[in-house]
Amino acid sequence: MDAAARAHRRLTGGGWGTPARYAGLVVASGLTLAPFLWVGTNAFKFFKDIVQWSWTFEPTLVNFRRVLFEQDISFLRLGVNSLVIALASMAISLVCGALGAYSLSRFRWSRAVTAFVLGWMLFVHMVPPITFTGPFFLLARFFDVYNTYLPVIAAHTIITLPVVMWIMKGFFDELPKELEEAAMVDGCNRTGSFLRIALPLAGPGLGAAAILAFLFSWNEFLFALTLTSTAEATTIPVGVAKFSQEFAILYGEMSAASILASIPALIFVAVAQKQLLKGLTLGAVKG
């Protein structure tokens, strides 16, 4: 068999390649879907069917009713809290991250400064969040903002800002400087060239960064648990965790709450999916 035939065989997946590939896809799909299937079925089971691992059961909506109407803290209030915190931290991260990335990409910073800033951002993102919970708790108490949106938004911004800045830095680096220079020759100042030229062209990167920032904040649990305690600012992940009680774990209610909590995130991703795919496939996530 010549080289061309072997290459064609590899590309078309001939021989054992095709069965192995499908087997791999089936295994990967099964591992990915199994937790969702377990949660999805438990949400419609009575507690006795859950603990007995019954494969056949009578579907019920009692878990959803308890989550929505029989809890001390309204699930709708938890959703509003999560939405406000996620949107606020996302907006702050986008503004600060885009401006910071544009500055590093266009202004004359030394390589050492650029490397330090990007490295520091990466370091902050890699440090376990539990490292910051103690200082944030003390600061929230000191400034008397404990159990409000403010400390949670600040904490989530610290998590999401490095991601946004790294993504946008890659995008601004890829944009031709000549476009902005031409706009400035025509009378546009630096701010105008950023708002009218650079930012629209970096739209896919901005969209991808927005989705990731929103999801990071929406799913974050540790800061929300540490910095909130009542319905004033508690988020959905903390509310879901409260179904794990001292003497029992309410699997049905927890599963129903998890499904309800996933709906806004799924809608957000579905609406902005094209931006996410475009942003990630255009080489936005690069050093």
Short mmCIF file of C-alpha atoms in Angstrom, two decimals:
data_model
loop_
_atom_site.label_atom_id
_atom_site.label_comp_id
_atom_site.label_asym_id
_atom_site.label_seq_id
_atom_site.Cartn_x
_atom_site.Cartn_y
_atom_site.Cartn_z
CA MET A 1 0.00 0.00 0.00
CA ASP A 2 1.51 3.31 -1.05
CA ALA A 3 1.63 6.47 1.04
CA ALA A 4 -1.34 8.07 -0.74
CA ALA A 5 -3.54 5.07 -0.04
CA ARG A 6 -2.50 4.97 3.60
CA ALA A 7 -3.22 8.68 3.95
CA HIS A 8 -6.64 8.23 2.31
CA ARG A 9 -7.32 5.30 4.63
CA ARG A 10 -6.49 7.39 7.68
CA LEU A 11 -8.65 10.28 6.50
CA THR A 12 -11.65 8.15 5.64
CA GLY A 13 -11.34 6.06 8.79
CA GLY A 14 -11.08 2.75 7.02
CA GLY A 15 -10.20 -0.58 8.65
CA TRP A 16 -10.55 -0.66 12.43
CA GLY A 17 -10.52 3.11 12.63
CA THR A 18 -14.25 3.58 12.05
CA PRO A 19 -15.55 1.05 14.65
CA ALA A 20 -13.05 2.33 17.21
CA ARG A 21 -14.06 5.89 16.51
CA TYR A 22 -17.76 5.15 16.91
CA ALA A 23 -17.08 3.13 20.04
CA GLY A 24 -15.16 6.07 21.46
CA LEU A 25 -17.99 8.43 20.63
CA VAL A 26 -20.54 6.12 22.26
CA VAL A 27 -18.44 5.80 25.43
CA ALA A 28 -17.78 9.56 25.61
CA SER A 29 -21.45 10.36 24.98
CA GLY A 30 -22.54 7.86 27.61
CA LEU A 31 -20.18 9.27 30.22
CA THR A 32 -21.34 12.80 29.41
CA LEU A 33 -25.06 12.06 29.39
CA ALA A 34 -25.19 9.70 32.37
CA PRO A 35 -25.18 12.40 35.08
CA PHE A 36 -27.81 14.42 33.22
CA LEU A 37 -29.95 11.31 32.75
CA TRP A 38 -29.65 10.48 36.46
CA VAL A 39 -30.59 14.00 37.51
CA GLY A 40 -33.35 14.26 34.90
CA THR A 41 -35.06 11.02 35.97
CA ASN A 42 -34.70 11.71 39.69
CA ALA A 43 -36.46 15.03 39.25
CA PHE A 44 -39.64 13.17 38.23
CA LYS A 45 -39.44 10.38 40.84
CA PHE A 46 -40.86 10.03 44.30
CA PHE A 47 -38.25 9.73 47.03
CA LYS A 48 -38.90 6.00 47.53
CA ASP A 49 -38.22 5.32 43.84
CA ILE A 50 -34.97 7.27 44.02
CA VAL A 51 -33.56 5.43 47.03
CA GLN A 52 -34.68 2.07 45.58
CA TRP A 53 -33.00 2.85 42.24
CA SER A 54 -36.20 1.96 40.43
CA TRP A 55 -35.88 1.91 36.65
CA THR A 56 -39.65 1.98 36.24
CA PHE A 57 -41.55 4.67 38.12
CA GLU A 58 -44.65 6.81 38.02
CA PRO A 59 -43.63 10.31 36.88
CA THR A 60 -44.51 13.12 39.23
CA LEU A 61 -44.07 16.88 39.42
CA VAL A 62 -44.10 16.98 43.20
CA ASN A 63 -40.38 17.82 43.38
CA PHE A 64 -40.80 20.85 41.13
CA ARG A 65 -43.80 22.00 43.17
CA ARG A 66 -41.83 21.78 46.41
CA VAL A 67 -38.88 23.66 44.89
CA LEU A 68 -40.99 26.45 43.43
CA PHE A 69 -43.67 26.93 46.08
CA GLU A 70 -42.76 25.25 49.37
CA GLN A 71 -39.30 26.56 50.24
CA ASP A 72 -38.39 29.18 52.80
CA ILE A 73 -36.49 31.12 50.14
CA SER A 74 -38.33 31.65 46.87
CA PHE A 75 -36.60 29.90 44.01
CA LEU A 76 -37.57 32.80 41.78
CA ARG A 77 -35.76 35.16 44.16
CA LEU A 78 -32.66 32.95 43.96
CA GLY A 79 -32.87 33.13 40.19
CA VAL A 80 -33.14 36.91 40.22
CA ASN A 81 -30.13 37.12 42.54
CA SER A 82 -28.07 34.84 40.31
CA LEU A 83 -29.09 36.75 37.20
CA VAL A 84 -28.23 40.16 38.65
CA ILE A 85 -24.85 38.96 39.94
CA ALA A 86 -23.96 37.10 36.74
CA LEU A 87 -24.91 39.99 34.44
CA ALA A 88 -23.16 42.59 36.60
CA SER A 89 -19.91 40.63 36.93
CA MET A 90 -20.03 39.81 33.22
CA ALA A 91 -20.49 43.47 32.27
CA ILE A 92 -17.68 44.67 34.55
CA SER A 93 -15.36 41.94 33.30
CA LEU A 94 -16.10 42.77 29.67
CA VAL A 95 -15.49 46.50 30.11
CA CYS A 96 -12.32 46.14 32.19
CA GLY A 97 -11.03 43.14 30.24
CA ALA A 98 -11.57 44.70 26.82
CA LEU A 99 -9.95 47.98 27.83
CA GLY A 100 -7.02 46.23 29.49
CA ALA A 101 -6.47 43.88 26.57
CA TYR A 102 -6.69 46.74 24.07
CA SER A 103 -4.15 48.70 26.08
CA LEU A 104 -1.69 45.81 26.14
CA SER A 105 -2.23 45.14 22.45
CA ARG A 106 -2.01 48.68 21.08
CA PHE A 107 -0.03 50.88 23.45
CA ARG A 108 3.72 50.75 23.83
CA TRP A 109 4.14 48.64 26.92
CA SER A 110 7.39 46.79 27.41
CA ARG A 111 7.30 43.04 26.98
CA ALA A 112 8.08 42.61 30.65
CA VAL A 113 5.00 44.62 31.68
CA THR A 114 2.77 42.76 29.23
CA ALA A 115 4.09 39.39 30.34
CA PHE A 116 3.70 40.34 34.01
CA VAL A 117 0.09 41.50 33.62
CA LEU A 118 -0.97 38.46 31.60
CA GLY A 119 0.96 36.13 33.88
CA TRP A 120 -0.59 37.71 36.96
CA MET A 121 -4.05 37.34 35.46
CA LEU A 122 -3.37 33.69 34.72
CA PHE A 123 -2.03 33.17 38.23
CA VAL A 124 -5.11 34.75 39.81
CA HIS A 125 -7.35 32.54 37.70
CA MET A 126 -5.40 29.40 38.66
CA VAL A 127 -5.37 30.05 42.42
CA PRO A 128 -8.11 28.00 44.13
CA PRO A 129 -11.05 30.30 44.90
CA ILE A 130 -11.10 29.15 48.52
CA THR A 131 -7.86 31.13 48.97
CA PHE A 132 -9.80 34.38 48.51
CA THR A 133 -12.89 33.53 50.51
CA GLY A 134 -11.39 34.51 53.88
CA PRO A 135 -10.16 37.97 52.80
CA PHE A 136 -13.41 38.64 50.94
CA PHE A 137 -15.45 37.67 53.98
CA LEU A 138 -13.43 40.00 56.24
CA LEU A 139 -13.64 42.87 53.73
CA ALA A 140 -17.38 42.39 53.32
CA ARG A 141 -17.81 42.54 57.10
CA PHE A 142 -15.49 45.54 57.41
CA PHE A 143 -17.32 47.59 54.78
CA ASP A 144 -20.70 46.36 56.02
CA VAL A 145 -21.71 44.90 52.66
CA TYR A 146 -21.98 41.29 53.78
CA ASN A 147 -25.06 39.54 52.39
CA THR A 148 -25.41 42.00 49.52
CA TYR A 149 -24.73 41.73 45.80
CA LEU A 150 -21.57 43.83 45.95
CA PRO A 151 -18.99 41.39 47.42
CA VAL A 152 -20.27 38.49 45.32
CA ILE A 153 -20.07 40.56 42.14
CA ALA A 154 -16.54 41.66 43.05
CA ALA A 155 -15.46 38.09 43.74
CA HIS A 156 -16.96 36.78 40.51
CA THR A 157 -15.32 39.59 38.56
CA ILE A 158 -11.95 38.49 39.87
CA ILE A 159 -12.66 35.00 38.54
CA THR A 160 -13.93 36.07 35.13
CA LEU A 161 -11.72 39.07 34.36
CA PRO A 162 -8.58 37.02 33.51
CA VAL A 163 -10.54 34.88 31.04
CA VAL A 164 -11.99 37.92 29.32
CA MET A 165 -8.65 39.68 29.17
CA TRP A 166 -6.81 36.69 27.70
CA ILE A 167 -9.48 36.14 25.06
CA MET A 168 -9.67 39.80 24.05
CA LYS A 169 -5.88 40.19 24.01
CA GLY A 170 -5.67 37.46 21.37
CA PHE A 171 -8.39 39.06 19.30
CA PHE A 172 -6.97 42.58 19.38
CA ASP A 173 -3.55 41.23 18.43
CA GLU A 174 -5.07 39.67 15.31
CA LEU A 175 -6.76 42.88 14.15
CA PRO A 176 -4.74 44.93 11.63
CA LYS A 177 -3.58 48.17 13.16
CA GLU A 178 -3.85 49.81 9.76
CA LEU A 179 -7.65 49.89 10.02
CA GLU A 180 -7.55 52.00 13.16
CA GLU A 181 -4.75 54.16 11.79
CA ALA A 182 -6.82 54.84 8.67
CA ALA A 183 -9.78 55.81 10.84
CA MET A 184 -7.58 58.21 12.83
CA VAL A 185 -6.25 59.75 9.62
CA ASP A 186 -9.87 60.46 8.70
CA GLY A 187 -10.37 62.35 11.94
CA CYS A 188 -11.26 59.65 14.42
CA ASN A 189 -9.50 59.81 17.78
CA ARG A 190 -8.18 56.82 19.73
CA THR A 191 -11.42 56.32 21.64
CA GLY A 192 -13.45 56.53 18.47
CA SER A 193 -11.24 54.04 16.64
CA PHE A 194 -11.59 51.65 19.57
CA LEU A 195 -15.37 51.95 19.75
CA ARG A 196 -16.07 52.10 16.00
CA ILE A 197 -13.36 49.88 14.53
CA ALA A 198 -11.63 47.58 17.01
CA LEU A 199 -14.55 46.64 19.22
CA PRO A 200 -17.00 45.71 16.42
CA LEU A 201 -14.32 43.64 14.67
CA ALA A 202 -13.58 41.86 17.95
CA GLY A 203 -17.30 41.12 18.41
CA PRO A 204 -16.94 37.30 18.21
CA GLY A 205 -14.28 37.37 20.91
CA LEU A 206 -16.40 39.66 23.03
CA GLY A 207 -19.36 37.32 22.62
CA ALA A 208 -17.33 34.26 23.58
CA ALA A 209 -15.88 36.06 26.59
CA ALA A 210 -19.36 37.18 27.66
CA ILE A 211 -20.71 33.64 27.54
CA LEU A 212 -17.83 32.21 29.55
CA ALA A 213 -17.99 35.03 32.10
CA PHE A 214 -21.74 34.57 32.53
CA LEU A 215 -21.44 30.80 32.98
CA PHE A 216 -18.56 31.08 35.46
CA SER A 217 -20.58 33.47 37.58
CA TRP A 218 -23.88 31.61 37.19
CA ASN A 219 -22.38 28.31 38.38
CA GLU A 220 -20.06 29.69 41.09
CA PHE A 221 -20.82 28.31 44.53
CA LEU A 222 -18.06 28.94 47.06
CA PHE A 223 -18.05 32.76 47.12
CA ALA A 224 -21.83 32.91 47.08
CA LEU A 225 -21.97 30.51 50.03
CA THR A 226 -19.36 32.44 52.02
CA LEU A 227 -20.60 35.96 51.34
CA THR A 228 -24.36 35.47 51.61
CA SER A 229 -26.66 33.89 54.15
CA THR A 230 -30.23 35.04 53.47
CA ALA A 231 -32.57 35.56 50.55
CA GLU A 232 -31.20 39.07 50.01
CA ALA A 233 -28.30 37.85 47.86
CA THR A 234 -28.17 34.03 47.96
CA THR A 235 -27.76 32.48 44.52
CA ILE A 236 -29.20 29.36 42.93
CA PRO A 237 -26.17 27.04 43.51
CA VAL A 238 -26.34 27.80 47.23
CA GLY A 239 -30.09 27.21 47.21
CA VAL A 240 -29.64 23.84 45.48
CA ALA A 241 -27.01 22.80 48.04
CA LYS A 242 -29.47 23.48 50.88
CA PHE A 243 -31.42 20.39 49.85
CA SER A 244 -28.55 18.38 51.33
CA GLN A 245 -29.73 18.51 54.90
CA GLU A 246 -28.43 17.17 58.19
CA PHE A 247 -30.41 13.93 58.27
CA ALA A 248 -31.36 13.44 54.63
CA ILE A 249 -30.44 14.44 51.12
CA LEU A 250 -33.52 15.45 49.15
CA TYR A 251 -32.43 14.03 45.83
CA GLY A 252 -35.70 14.70 44.07
CA GLU A 253 -35.91 18.36 45.04
CA MET A 254 -32.21 18.83 44.36
CA SER A 255 -32.56 17.33 40.89
CA ALA A 256 -35.61 19.44 40.09
CA ALA A 257 -33.82 22.58 41.26
CA SER A 258 -30.79 21.67 39.16
CA ILE A 259 -32.93 21.35 36.05
CA LEU A 260 -34.62 24.68 36.70
CA ALA A 261 -31.24 26.30 37.35
CA SER A 262 -29.88 25.01 34.04
CA ILE A 263 -32.65 26.53 31.93
CA PRO A 264 -31.44 30.19 31.91
CA ALA A 265 -27.85 29.13 31.22
CA LEU A 266 -28.96 26.84 28.37
CA ILE A 267 -31.07 29.62 26.86
CA PHE A 268 -28.18 32.07 27.11
CA VAL A 269 -25.76 29.62 25.47
CA ALA A 270 -28.29 28.70 22.76
CA VAL A 271 -28.85 32.35 21.86
CA ALA A 272 -25.14 33.18 21.80
CA GLN A 273 -23.84 29.82 20.57
CA LYS A 274 -22.74 31.19 17.20
CA GLN A 275 -20.70 33.89 18.89
CA LEU A 276 -19.08 31.33 21.18
CA LEU A 277 -18.13 28.97 18.35
CA LYS A 278 -16.92 31.81 16.17
CA GLY A 279 -14.91 33.33 19.00
CA LEU A 280 -13.21 30.12 20.01
CA THR A 281 -12.52 28.92 16.48
CA LEU A 282 -11.01 32.20 15.33
CA GLY A 283 -8.06 31.65 17.60
CA ALA A 284 -9.26 33.81 20.45
CA VAL A 285 -8.00 31.50 23.18
CA LYS A 286 -4.29 31.82 22.64
CA GLY A 287 -1.39 33.18 24.52
#
